[in-house]
C-alpha atoms as one frame of an Amber mdcrd trajectory, in Angstrom:
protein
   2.797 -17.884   2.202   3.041 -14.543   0.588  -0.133 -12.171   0.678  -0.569
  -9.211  -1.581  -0.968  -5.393   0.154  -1.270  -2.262  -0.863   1.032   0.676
  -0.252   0.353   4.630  -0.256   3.676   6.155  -1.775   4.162   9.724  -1.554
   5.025  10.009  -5.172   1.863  10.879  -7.761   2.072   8.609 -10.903   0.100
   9.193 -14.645  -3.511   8.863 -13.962  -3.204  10.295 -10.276  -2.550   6.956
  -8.804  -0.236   6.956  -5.848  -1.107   3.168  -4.543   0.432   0.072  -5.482
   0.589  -3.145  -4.867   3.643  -5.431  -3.220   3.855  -8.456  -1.553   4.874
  -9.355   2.152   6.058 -12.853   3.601   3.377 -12.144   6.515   0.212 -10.040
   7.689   0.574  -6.275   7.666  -2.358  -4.133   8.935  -3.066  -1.304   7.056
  -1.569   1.722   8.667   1.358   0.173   9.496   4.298   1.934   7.913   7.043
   0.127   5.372   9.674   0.239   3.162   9.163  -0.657  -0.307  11.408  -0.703
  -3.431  10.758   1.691  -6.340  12.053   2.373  -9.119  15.775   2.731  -8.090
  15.249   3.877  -4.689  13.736   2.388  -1.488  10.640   4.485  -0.216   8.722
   4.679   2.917   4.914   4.526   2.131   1.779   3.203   4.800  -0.300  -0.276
   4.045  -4.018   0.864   3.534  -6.826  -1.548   2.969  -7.331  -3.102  -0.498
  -8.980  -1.073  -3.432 -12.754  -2.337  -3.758 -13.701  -4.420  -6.432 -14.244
  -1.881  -9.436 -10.327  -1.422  -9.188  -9.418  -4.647  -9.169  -8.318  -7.199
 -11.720 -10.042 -10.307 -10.219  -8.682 -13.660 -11.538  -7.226 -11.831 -14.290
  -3.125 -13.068 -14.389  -0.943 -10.041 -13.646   1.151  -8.729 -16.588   3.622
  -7.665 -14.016   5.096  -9.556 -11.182   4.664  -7.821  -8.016   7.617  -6.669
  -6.087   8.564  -7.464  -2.262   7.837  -5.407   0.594  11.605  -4.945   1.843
  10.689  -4.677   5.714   8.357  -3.221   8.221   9.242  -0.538  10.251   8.298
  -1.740  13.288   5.142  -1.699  15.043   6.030   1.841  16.479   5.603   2.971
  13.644   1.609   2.220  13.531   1.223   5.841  11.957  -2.855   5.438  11.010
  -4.991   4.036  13.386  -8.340   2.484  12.084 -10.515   5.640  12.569  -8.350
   7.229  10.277  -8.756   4.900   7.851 -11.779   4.676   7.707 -12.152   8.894
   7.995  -9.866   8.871   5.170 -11.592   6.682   2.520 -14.496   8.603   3.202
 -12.880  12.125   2.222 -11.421  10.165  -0.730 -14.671   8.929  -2.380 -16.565
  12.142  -0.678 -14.216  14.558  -3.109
């Protein structure tokens, strides 16, 4: 079963986004870093926890079909631990 997760890219899109949404064959924890396809290229971006609800589309369909997450990088490469997270969303909505 596939489950939907959402990836920080280091690449700044119209309207300031810079998350977006894939799909993996299996759990991924948030902070866990991956390689994703975009555009052309393959980048490396880090799972963080799902937008709240304002962002979301609920039941809505998708106009888009969501691309694959192409592979993990390993659980070495656990790069933000849940403090940081959690630190981090709060300097996001805080500014």
């Amino acid at each position: 079963m596939s489950t939907e997760v959402s990836v920080a890219l280091p690449v700044v899109l119209p309207g300031g986004v810079s998350v977006l949404s894939y799909y993996a064959d299996s759990h991924m924890t948030p902070g866990l870093r991956v390689a994703v396809p975009f555009r052309s290229q393959e980048l490396h971006g880090v799972v963080v926890p799902p937008p709240g609800p304002s962002m979301t589309t609920g039941n809505a369909p998708r106009k888009f079909k969501l691309r694959k997450v192409t592979r993990a990088l390993g659980p070495e490469f656990q790069v933000i631990g849940p403090q940081e997270l959690t630190l981090a969303q709060w300097m996001a909505s805080y500014y």
